[in-house]
mmCIF file of C-alpha atoms in Angstrom:
data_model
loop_
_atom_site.group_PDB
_atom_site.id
_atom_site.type_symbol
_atom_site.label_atom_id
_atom_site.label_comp_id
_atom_site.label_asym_id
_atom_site.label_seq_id
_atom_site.Cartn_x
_atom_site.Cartn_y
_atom_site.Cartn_z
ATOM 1 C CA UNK A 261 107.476 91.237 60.387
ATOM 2 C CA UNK A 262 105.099 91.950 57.660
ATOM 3 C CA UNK A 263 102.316 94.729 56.954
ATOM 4 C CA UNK A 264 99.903 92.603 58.054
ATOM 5 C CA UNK A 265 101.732 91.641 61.655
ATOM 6 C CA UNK A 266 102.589 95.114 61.963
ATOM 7 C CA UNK A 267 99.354 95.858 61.731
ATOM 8 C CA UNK A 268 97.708 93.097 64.098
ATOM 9 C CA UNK A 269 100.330 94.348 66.879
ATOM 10 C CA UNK A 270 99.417 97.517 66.497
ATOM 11 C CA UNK A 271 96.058 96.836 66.815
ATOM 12 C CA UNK A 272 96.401 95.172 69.520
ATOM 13 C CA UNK A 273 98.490 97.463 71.505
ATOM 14 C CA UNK A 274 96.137 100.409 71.265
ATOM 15 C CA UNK A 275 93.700 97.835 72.695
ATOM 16 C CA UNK A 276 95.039 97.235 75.864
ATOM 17 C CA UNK A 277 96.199 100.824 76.094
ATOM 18 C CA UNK A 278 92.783 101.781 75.244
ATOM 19 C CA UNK A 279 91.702 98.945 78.272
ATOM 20 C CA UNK A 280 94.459 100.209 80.318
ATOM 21 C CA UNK A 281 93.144 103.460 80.455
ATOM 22 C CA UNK A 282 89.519 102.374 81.232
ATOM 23 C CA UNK A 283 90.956 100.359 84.303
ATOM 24 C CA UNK A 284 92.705 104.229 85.547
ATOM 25 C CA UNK A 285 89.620 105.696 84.868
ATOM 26 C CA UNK A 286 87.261 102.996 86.901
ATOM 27 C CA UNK A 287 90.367 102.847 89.847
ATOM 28 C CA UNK A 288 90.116 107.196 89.888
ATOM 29 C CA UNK A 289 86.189 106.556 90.239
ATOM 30 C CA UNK A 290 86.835 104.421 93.138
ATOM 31 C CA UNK A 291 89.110 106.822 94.569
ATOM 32 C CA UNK A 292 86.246 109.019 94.614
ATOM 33 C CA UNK A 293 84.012 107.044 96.485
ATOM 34 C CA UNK A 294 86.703 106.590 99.097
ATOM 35 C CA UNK A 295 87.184 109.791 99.361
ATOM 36 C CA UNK A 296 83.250 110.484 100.330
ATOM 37 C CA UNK A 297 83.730 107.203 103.119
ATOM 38 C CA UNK A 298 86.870 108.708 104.328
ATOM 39 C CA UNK A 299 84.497 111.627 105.038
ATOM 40 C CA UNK A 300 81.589 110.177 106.271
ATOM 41 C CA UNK A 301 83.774 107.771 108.016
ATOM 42 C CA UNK A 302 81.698 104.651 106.808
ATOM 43 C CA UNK A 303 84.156 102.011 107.522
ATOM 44 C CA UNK A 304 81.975 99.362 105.752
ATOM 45 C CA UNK A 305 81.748 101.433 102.239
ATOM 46 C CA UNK A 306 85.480 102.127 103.046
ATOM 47 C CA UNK A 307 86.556 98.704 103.378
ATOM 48 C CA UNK A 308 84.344 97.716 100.243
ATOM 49 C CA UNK A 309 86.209 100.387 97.961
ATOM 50 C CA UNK A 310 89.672 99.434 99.003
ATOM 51 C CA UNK A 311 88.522 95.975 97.729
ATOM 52 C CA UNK A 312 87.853 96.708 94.614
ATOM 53 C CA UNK A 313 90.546 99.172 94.486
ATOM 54 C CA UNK A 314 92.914 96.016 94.778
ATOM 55 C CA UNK A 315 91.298 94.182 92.282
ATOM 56 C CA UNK A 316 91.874 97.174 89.821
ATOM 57 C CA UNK A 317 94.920 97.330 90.563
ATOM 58 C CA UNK A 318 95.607 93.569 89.674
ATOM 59 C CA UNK A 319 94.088 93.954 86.829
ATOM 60 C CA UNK A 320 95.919 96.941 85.794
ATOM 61 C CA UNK A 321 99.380 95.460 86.379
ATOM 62 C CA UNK A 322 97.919 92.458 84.690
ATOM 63 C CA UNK A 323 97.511 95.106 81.353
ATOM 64 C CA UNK A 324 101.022 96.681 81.782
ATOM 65 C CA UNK A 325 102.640 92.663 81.485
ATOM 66 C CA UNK A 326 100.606 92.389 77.806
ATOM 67 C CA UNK A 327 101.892 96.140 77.308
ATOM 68 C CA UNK A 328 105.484 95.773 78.033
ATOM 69 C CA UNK A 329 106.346 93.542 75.250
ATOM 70 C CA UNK A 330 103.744 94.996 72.798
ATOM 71 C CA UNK A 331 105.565 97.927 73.173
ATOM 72 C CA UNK A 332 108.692 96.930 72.207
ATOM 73 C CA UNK A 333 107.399 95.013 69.140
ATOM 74 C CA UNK A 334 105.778 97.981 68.340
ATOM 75 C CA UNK A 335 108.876 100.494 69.173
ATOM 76 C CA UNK A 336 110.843 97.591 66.397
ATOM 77 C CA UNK A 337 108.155 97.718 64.206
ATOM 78 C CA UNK A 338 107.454 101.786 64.256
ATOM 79 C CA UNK A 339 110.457 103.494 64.774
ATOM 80 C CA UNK A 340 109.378 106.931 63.644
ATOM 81 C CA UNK A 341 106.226 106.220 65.679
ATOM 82 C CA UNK A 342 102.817 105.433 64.493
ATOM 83 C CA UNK A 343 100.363 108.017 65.161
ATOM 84 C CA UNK A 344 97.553 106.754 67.079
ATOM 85 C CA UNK A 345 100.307 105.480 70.077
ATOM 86 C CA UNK A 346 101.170 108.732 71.526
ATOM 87 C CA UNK A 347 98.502 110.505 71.865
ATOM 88 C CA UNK A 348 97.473 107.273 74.002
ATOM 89 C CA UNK A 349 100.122 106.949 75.787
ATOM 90 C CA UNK A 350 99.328 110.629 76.630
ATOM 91 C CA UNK A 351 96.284 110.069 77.649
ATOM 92 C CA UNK A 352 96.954 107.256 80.085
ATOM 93 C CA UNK A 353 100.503 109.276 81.520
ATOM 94 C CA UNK A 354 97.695 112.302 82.623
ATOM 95 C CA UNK A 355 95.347 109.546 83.761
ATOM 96 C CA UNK A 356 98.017 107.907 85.710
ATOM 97 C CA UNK A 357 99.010 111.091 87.135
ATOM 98 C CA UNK A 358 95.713 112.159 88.216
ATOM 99 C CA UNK A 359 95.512 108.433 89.827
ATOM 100 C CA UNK A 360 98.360 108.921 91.890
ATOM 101 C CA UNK A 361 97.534 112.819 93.342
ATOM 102 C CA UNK A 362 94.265 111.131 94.053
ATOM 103 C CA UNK A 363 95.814 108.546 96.119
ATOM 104 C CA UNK A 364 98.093 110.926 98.269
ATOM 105 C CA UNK A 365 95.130 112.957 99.090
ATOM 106 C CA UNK A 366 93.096 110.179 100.012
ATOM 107 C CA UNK A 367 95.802 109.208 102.216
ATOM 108 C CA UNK A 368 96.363 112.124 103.728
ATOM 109 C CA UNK A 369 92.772 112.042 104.567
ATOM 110 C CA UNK A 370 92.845 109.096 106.287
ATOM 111 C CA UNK A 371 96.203 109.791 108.179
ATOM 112 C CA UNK A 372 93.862 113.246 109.134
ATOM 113 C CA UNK A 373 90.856 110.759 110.267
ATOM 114 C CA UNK A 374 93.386 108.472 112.297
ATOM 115 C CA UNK A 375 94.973 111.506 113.934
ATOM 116 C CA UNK A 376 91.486 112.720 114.755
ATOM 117 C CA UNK A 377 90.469 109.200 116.528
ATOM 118 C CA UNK A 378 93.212 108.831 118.157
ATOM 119 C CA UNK A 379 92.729 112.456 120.261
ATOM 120 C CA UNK A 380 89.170 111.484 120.597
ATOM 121 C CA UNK A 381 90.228 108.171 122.452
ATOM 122 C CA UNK A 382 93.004 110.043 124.591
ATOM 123 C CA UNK A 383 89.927 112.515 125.583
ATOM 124 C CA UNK A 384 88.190 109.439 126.548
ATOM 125 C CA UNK A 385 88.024 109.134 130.524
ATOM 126 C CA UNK A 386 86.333 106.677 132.807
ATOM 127 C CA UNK A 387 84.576 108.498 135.196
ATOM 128 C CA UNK A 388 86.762 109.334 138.236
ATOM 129 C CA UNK A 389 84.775 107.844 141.678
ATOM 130 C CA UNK A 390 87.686 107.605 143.586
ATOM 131 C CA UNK A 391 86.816 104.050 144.160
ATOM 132 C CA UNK A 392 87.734 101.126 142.658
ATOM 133 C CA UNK A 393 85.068 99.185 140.774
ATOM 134 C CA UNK A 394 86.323 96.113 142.597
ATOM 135 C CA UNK A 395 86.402 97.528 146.150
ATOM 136 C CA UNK A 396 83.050 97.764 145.873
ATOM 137 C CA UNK A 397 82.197 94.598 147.296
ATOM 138 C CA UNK A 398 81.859 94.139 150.987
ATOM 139 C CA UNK A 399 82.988 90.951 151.860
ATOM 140 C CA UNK A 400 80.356 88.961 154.551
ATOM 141 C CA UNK A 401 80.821 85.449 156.767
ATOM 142 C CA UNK A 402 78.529 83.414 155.986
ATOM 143 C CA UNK A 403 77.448 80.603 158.598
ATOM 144 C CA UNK A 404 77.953 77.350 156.952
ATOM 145 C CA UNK A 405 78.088 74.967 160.152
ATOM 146 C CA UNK A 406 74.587 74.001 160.961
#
């Protein structure tokens, strides 16, 4: 591989690391607003966010298959390590991190929410008349024969 190769790949990889890392930033800004629905329980804003949150996701997984084998290109190109990469790579590992806590406590949230319906429904009661709602009706002969 020459310099200039080297240098394209390299290019290239900070990129979609660089891409990558605005994806994890836009997905923990989404978390966010989840976290407020989860709160306010608005189901519709809810359902919107964990929308999009699968789309970012797509698209992130969509970066790591370009990243994967720019990364070993660059790992055969760099061995010693270039130094733009790792402080990158950094970057997006803290990101990442901060992604994932963000997740668990959104889901713990909404495990919190669930367990809070659910006793609200068991507290639920019909009121108790004693009667059924289909006794009720008296049943009457009616003269038909005339």
């Amino acid at each position: 591989m020459d310099y200039s190769e080297r240098v394209a790949m390299l290019h290239r990889l900070r990129d979609m690391l660089v891409q990558q890392r605005a994806k994890f930033q836009e997905y923990l800004d989404i978390l966010d607003n989840e976290e407020r629905a989860i709160q306010d329980r608005d189901v519709e804003s809810l359902e919107g966010y964990v929308q999009l949150e699968t789309t970012v996701l797509g698209e992130i997984h969509a970066f790591q298959k370009v990243i994967r084998p720019l990364e070993s290109l660059y790992r055969s190109a760099y061995p010693d390590e270039e130094s733009q990469i790792p402080p990158l790579r950094a970057s997006l590992a803290r990101l990442r991190e901060r992604v994932l806590e963000r997740n668990e406590q959104n889901r713990a949230l909404m495990r919190e929410r669930i367990d809070e319906l659910k006793q609200e429904i068991r507290e639920l009661k019909l009121p108790n008349s004693g009667k059924s709602l289909y006794r009720a009706a008296e049943s009457r002969l009616v003269d038909i024969t005339t």
